[in-house]
PDB file of C-alpha atoms in Angstrom:
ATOM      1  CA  UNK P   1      -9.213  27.166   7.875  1.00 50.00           C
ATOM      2  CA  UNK P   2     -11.261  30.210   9.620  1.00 50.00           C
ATOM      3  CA  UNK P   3     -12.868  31.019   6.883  1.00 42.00           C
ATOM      4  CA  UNK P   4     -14.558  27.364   6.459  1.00 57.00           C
ATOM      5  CA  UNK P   5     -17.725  26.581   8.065  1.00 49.00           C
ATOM      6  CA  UNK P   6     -17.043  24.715  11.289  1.00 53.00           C
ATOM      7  CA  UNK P   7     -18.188  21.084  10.783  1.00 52.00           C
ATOM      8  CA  UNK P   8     -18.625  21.040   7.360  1.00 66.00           C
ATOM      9  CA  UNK P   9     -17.702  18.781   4.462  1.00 80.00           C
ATOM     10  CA  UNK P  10     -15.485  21.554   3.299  1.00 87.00           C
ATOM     11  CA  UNK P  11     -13.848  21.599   6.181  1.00 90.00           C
ATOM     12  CA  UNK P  12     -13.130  18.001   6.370  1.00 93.00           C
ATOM     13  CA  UNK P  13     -11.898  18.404   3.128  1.00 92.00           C
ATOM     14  CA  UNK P  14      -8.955  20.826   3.868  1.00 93.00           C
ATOM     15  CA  UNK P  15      -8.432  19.119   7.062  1.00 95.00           C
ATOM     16  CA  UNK P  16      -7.652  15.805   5.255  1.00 96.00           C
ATOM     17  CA  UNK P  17      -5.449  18.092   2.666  1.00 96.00           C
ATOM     18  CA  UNK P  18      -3.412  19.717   5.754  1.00 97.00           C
ATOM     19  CA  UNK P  19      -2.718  15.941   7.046  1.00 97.00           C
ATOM     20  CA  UNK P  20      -1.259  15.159   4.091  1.00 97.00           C
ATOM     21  CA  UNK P  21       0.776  18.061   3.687  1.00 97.00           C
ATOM     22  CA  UNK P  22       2.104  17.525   7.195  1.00 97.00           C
ATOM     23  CA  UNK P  23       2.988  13.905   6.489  1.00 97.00           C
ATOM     24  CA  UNK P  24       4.898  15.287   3.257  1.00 97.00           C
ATOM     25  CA  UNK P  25       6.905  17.729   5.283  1.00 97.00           C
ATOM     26  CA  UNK P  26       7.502  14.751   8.294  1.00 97.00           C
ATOM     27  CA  UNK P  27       8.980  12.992   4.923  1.00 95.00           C
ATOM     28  CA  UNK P  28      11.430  15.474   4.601  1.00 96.00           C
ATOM     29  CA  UNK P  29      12.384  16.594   8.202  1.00 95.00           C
ATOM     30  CA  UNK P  30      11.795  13.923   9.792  1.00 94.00           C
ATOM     31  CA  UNK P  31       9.906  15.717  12.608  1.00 96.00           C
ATOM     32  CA  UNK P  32       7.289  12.994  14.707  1.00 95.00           C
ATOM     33  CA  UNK P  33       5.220  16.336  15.809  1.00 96.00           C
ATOM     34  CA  UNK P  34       4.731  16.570  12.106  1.00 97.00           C
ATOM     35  CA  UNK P  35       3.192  13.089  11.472  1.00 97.00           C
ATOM     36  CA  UNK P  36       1.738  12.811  14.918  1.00 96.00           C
ATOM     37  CA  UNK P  37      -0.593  15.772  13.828  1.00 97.00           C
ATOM     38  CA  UNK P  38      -1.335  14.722  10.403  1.00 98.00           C
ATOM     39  CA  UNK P  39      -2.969  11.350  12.416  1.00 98.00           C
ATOM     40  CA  UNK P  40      -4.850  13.776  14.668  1.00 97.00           C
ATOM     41  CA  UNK P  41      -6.100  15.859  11.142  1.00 97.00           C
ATOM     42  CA  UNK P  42      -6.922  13.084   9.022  1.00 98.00           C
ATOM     43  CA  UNK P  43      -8.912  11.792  12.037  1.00 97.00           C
ATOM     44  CA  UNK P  44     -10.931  14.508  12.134  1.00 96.00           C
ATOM     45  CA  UNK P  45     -11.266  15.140   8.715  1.00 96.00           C
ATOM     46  CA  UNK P  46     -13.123  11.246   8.822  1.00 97.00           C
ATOM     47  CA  UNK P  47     -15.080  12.245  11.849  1.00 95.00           C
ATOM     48  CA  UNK P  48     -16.758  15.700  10.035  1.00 94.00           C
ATOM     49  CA  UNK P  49     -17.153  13.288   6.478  1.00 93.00           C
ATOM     50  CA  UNK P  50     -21.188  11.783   6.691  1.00 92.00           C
ATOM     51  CA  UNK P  51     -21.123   8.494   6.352  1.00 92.00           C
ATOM     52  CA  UNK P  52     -22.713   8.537   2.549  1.00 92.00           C
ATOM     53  CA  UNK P  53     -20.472  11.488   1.322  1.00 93.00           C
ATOM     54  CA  UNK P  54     -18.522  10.021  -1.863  1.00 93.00           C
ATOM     55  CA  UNK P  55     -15.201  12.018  -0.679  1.00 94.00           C
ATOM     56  CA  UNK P  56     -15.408   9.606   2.636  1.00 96.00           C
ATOM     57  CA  UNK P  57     -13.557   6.834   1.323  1.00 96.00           C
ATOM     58  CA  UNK P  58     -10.647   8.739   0.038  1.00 96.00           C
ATOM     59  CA  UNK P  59     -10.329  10.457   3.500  1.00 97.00           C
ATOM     60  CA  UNK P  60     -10.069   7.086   5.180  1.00 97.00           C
ATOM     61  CA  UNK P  61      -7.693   5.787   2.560  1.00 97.00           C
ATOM     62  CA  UNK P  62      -5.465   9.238   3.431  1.00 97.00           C
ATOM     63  CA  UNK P  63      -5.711   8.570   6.686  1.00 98.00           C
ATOM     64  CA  UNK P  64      -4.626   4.719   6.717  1.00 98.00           C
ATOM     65  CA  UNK P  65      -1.289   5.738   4.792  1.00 97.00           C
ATOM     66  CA  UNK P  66      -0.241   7.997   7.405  1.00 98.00           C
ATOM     67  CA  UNK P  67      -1.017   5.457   9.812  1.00 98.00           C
ATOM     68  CA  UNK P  68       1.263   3.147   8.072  1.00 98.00           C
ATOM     69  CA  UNK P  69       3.719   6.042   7.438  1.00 97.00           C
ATOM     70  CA  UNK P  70       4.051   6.829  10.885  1.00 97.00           C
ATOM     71  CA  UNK P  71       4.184   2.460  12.260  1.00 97.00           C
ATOM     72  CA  UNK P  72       7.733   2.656  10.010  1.00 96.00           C
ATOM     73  CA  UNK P  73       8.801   5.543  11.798  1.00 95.00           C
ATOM     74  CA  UNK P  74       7.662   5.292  15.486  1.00 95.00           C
ATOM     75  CA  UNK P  75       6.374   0.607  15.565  1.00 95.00           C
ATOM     76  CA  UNK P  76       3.155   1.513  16.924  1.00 95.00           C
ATOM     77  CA  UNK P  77       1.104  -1.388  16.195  1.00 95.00           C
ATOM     78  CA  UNK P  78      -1.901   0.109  16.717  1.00 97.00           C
ATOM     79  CA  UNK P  79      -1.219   1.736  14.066  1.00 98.00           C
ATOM     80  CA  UNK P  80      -1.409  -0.681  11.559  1.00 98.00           C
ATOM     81  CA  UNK P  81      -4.723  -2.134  12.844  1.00 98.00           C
ATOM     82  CA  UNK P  82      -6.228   1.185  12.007  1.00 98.00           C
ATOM     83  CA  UNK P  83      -5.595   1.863   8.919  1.00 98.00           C
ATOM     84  CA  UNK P  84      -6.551  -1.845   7.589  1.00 98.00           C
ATOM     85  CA  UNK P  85      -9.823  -1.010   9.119  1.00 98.00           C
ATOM     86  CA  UNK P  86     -10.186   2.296   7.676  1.00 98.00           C
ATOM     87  CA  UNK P  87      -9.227   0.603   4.097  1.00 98.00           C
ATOM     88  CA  UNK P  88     -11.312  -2.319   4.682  1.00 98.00           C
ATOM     89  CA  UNK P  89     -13.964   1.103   5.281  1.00 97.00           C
ATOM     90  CA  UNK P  90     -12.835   2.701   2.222  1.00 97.00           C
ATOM     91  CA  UNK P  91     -13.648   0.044   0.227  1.00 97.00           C
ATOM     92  CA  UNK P  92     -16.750  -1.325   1.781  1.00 96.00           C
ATOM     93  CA  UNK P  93     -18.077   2.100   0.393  1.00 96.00           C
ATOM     94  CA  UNK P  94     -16.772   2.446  -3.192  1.00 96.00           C
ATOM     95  CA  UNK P  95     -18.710   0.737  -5.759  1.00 93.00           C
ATOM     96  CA  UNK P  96     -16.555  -1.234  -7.946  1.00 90.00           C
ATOM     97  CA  UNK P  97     -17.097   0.448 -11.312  1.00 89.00           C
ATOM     98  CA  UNK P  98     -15.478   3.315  -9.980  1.00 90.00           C
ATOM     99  CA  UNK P  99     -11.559   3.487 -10.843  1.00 87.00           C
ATOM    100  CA  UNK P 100      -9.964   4.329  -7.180  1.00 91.00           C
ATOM    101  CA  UNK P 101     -11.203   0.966  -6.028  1.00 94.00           C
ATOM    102  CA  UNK P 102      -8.033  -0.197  -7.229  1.00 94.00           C
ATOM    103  CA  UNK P 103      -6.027   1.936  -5.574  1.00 94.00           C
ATOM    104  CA  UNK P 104      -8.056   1.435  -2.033  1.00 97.00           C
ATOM    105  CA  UNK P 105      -7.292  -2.026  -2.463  1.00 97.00           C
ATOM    106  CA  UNK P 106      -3.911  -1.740  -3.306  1.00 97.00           C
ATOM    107  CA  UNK P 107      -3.387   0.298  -0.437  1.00 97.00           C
ATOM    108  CA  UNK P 108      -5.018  -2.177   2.116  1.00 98.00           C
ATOM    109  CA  UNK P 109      -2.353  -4.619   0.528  1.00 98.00           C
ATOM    110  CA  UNK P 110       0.359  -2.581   1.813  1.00 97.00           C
ATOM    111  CA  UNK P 111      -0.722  -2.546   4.864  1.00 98.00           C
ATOM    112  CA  UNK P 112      -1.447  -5.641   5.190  1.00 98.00           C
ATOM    113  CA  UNK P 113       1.944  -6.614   4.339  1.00 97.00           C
ATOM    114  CA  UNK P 114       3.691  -3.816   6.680  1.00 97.00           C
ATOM    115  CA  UNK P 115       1.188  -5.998   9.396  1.00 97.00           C
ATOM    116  CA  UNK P 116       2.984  -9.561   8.588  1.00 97.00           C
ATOM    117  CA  UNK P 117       6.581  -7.694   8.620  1.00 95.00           C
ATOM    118  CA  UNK P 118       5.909  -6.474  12.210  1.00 95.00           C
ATOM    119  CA  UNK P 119       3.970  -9.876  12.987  1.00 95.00           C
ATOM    120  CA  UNK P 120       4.838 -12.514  11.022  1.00 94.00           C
ATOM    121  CA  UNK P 121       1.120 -13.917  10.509  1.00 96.00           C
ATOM    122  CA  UNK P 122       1.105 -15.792   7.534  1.00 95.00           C
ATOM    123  CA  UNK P 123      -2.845 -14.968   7.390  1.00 97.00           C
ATOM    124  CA  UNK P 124      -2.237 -11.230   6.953  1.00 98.00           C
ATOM    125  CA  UNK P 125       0.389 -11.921   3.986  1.00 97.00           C
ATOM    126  CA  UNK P 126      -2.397 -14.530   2.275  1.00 97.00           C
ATOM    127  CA  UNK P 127      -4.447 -11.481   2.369  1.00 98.00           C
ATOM    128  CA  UNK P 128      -2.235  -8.847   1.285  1.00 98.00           C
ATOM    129  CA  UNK P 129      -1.512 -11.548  -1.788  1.00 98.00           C
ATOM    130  CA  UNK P 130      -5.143 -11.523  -2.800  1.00 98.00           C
ATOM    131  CA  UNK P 131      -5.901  -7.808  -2.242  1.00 98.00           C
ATOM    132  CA  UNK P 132      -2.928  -6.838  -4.856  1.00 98.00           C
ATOM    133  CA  UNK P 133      -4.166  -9.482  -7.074  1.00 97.00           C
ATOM    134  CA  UNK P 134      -7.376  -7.788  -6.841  1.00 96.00           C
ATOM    135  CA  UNK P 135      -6.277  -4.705  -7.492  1.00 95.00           C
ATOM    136  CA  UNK P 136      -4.196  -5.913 -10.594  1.00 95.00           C
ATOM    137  CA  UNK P 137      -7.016  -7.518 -11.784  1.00 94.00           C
ATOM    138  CA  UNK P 138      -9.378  -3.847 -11.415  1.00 91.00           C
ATOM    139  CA  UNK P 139      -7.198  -1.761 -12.968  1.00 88.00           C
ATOM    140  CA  UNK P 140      -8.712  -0.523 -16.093  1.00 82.00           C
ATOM    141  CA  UNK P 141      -6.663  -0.969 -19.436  1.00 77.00           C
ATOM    142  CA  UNK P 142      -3.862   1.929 -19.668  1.00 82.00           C
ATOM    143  CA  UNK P 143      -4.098   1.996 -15.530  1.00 88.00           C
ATOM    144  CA  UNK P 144      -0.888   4.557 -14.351  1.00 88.00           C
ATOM    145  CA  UNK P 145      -0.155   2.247 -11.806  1.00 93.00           C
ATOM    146  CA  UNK P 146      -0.793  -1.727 -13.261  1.00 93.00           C
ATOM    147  CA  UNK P 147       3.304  -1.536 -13.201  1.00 94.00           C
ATOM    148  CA  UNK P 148       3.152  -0.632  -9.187  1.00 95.00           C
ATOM    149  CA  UNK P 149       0.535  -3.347  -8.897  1.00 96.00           C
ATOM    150  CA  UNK P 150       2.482  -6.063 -10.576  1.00 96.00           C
ATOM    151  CA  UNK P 151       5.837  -5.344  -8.982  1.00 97.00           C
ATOM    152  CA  UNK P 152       4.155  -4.847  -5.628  1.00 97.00           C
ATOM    153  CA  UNK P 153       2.445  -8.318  -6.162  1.00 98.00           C
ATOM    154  CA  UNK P 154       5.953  -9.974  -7.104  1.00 98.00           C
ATOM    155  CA  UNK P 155       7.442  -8.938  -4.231  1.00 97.00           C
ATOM    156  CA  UNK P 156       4.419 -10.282  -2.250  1.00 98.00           C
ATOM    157  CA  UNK P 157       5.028 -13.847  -3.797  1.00 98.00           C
ATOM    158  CA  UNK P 158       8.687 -13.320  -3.076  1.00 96.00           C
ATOM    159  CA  UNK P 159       8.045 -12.979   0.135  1.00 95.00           C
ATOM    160  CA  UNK P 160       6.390 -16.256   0.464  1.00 96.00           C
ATOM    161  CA  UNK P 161       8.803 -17.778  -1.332  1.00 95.00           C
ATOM    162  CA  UNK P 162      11.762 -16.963   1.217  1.00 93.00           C
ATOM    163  CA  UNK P 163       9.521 -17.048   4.227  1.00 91.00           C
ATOM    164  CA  UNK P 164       7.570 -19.943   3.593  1.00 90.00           C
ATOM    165  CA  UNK P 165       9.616 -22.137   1.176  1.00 90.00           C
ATOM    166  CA  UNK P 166       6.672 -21.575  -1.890  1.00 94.00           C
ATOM    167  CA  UNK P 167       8.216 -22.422  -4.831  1.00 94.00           C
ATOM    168  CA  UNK P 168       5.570 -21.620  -7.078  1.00 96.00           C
ATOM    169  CA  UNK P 169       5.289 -18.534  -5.642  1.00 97.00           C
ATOM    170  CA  UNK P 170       8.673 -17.410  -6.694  1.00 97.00           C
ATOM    171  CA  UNK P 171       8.322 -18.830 -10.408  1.00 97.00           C
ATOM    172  CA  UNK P 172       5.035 -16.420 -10.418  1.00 98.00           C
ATOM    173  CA  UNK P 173       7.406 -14.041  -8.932  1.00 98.00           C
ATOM    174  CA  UNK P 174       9.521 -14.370 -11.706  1.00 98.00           C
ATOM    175  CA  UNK P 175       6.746 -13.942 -14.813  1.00 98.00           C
ATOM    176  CA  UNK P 176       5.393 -10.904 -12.829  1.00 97.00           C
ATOM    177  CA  UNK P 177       8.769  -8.979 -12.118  1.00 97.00           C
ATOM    178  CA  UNK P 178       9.535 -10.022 -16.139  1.00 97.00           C
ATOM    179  CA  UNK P 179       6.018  -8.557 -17.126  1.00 95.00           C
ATOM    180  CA  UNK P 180       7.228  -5.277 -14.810  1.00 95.00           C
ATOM    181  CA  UNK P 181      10.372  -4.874 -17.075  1.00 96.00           C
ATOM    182  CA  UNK P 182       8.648  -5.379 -20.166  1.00 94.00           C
ATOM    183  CA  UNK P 183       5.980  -2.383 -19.273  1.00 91.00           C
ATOM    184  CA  UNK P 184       8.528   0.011 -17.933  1.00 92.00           C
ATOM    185  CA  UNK P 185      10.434   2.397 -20.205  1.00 90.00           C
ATOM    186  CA  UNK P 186      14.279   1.783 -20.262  1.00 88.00           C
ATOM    187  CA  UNK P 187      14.634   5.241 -18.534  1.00 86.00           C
ATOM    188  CA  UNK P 188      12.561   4.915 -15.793  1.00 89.00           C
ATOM    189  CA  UNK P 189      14.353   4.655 -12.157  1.00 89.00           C
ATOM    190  CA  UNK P 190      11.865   1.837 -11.317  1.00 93.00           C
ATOM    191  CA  UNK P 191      13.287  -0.328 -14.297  1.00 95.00           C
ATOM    192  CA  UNK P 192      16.895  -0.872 -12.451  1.00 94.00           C
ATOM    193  CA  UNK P 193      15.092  -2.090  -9.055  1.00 95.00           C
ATOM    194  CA  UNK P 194      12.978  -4.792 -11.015  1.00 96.00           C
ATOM    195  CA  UNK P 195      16.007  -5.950 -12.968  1.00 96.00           C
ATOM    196  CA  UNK P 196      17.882  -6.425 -10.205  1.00 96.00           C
ATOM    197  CA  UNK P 197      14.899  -8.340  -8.082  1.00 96.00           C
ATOM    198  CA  UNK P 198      14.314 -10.630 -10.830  1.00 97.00           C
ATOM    199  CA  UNK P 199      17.975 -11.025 -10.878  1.00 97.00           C
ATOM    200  CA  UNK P 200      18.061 -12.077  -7.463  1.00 96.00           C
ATOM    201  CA  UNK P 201      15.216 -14.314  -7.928  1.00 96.00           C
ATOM    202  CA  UNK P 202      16.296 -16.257 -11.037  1.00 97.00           C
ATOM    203  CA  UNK P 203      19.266 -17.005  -8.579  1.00 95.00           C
ATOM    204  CA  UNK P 204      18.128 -18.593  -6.125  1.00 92.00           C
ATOM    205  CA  UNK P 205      15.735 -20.580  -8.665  1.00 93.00           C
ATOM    206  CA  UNK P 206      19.041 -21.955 -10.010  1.00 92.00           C
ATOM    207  CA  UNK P 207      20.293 -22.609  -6.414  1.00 91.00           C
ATOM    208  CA  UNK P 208      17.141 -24.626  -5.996  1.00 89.00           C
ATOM    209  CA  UNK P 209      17.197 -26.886  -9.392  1.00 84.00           C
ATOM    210  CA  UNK P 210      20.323 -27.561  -8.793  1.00 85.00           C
ATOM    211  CA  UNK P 211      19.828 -28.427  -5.446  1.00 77.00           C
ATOM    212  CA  UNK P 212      21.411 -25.923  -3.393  1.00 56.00           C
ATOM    213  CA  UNK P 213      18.534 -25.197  -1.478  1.00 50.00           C
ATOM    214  CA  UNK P 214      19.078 -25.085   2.021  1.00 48.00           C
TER     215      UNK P 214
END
């Protein structure tokens, strides 16, 4: 970091790439000094960006995952409010041919639903439902993550479903987390935790056709 020019889009650069390497090792120790001064790196590494640098949306997209990162670990709500304005940022300044649109959005969706787990605003899971359906729908063909995208947006509807009694949210629940399965290799880790969602699912669609709902 000496060696970069002070103020610099370089700088901001390696600043943003220290955050993240600080949140990485809070991941694994645990340490809140860790993730407090990733926050305090990826914030400057957005305040050095100009304003109509291409590398300034990814910097505010770093920066609103450690937010979120660090409201699991320490509840501030703050916390979350910042980085769904940073995303809302991020993609208010990425054209939408280009391919990490997807991912911005994606990532505003997550936050959004961290939001209406600490809040329980129906408003902010609405959203978080349309952003991933967004993002689902922008993924280019062959898209690394479309399998992310349509098991995060399952669990979305199933959290409707539960919370707010939507039962065509849970049968599009269902087709998603069967869709999920049917893209995943049988060897893949991720392949066990959508069996076993759908499992739970198709349950308590049972329960309510056969009236057991309660």
């Amino acid at each position: 970091m000496e060696l970069t020019p002070s103020g610099s889009v370089e700088q901001a650069g390696r600043l943003s790439n220290l955050g993240i390497a600080l949140r990485a090792r809070f991941d694994h120790t645990g340490d809140v000094d860790d993730v407090t001064a990733a926050v305090s790196y990826l914030r400057e590494s957005v305040s050095l960006i100009p304003s109509d640098s291409p590398e300034r949306p990814q910097l505010l997209s770093n920066l609103a995952l450690v937010l979120v990162r660090r409201h699991a670990s320490l509840g501030d709500e703050s916390d979350l409010d910042e980085a769904i304005e940073s995303l809302r940022q991020a993609l208010a300044l990425t054209p939408a041919e280009l391919a990490a649109r997807s991912a911005y959005i994606s990532n505003l969706a997550t936050a959004l639903q961290a939001r209406y787990a600490s809040r329980a605003n129906p408003a902010d899971l609405d959203e978080a439902i349309i952003a991933m359906r967004t993002a689902l729908a922008e993924a280019e063909p062959g898209d690394a993550f479309r399998t992310t995208y349509l098991s995060n947006l399952a669990a979305l509807l199933q959290e409707r479903a539960q919370h707010l009694n939507d039962k065509s949210a849970l049968a599009e629940a269902i087709e998603l987390y069967r869709e999920a399965i049917a893209s995943t290799e049988l060897d893949q880790s991720s392949r066990r935790s959508y069996e076993e969602a759908l499992a739970g699912l198709l349950t308590r669609q049972s329960e309510i056709v056969s009236g057991g709902q309660r």
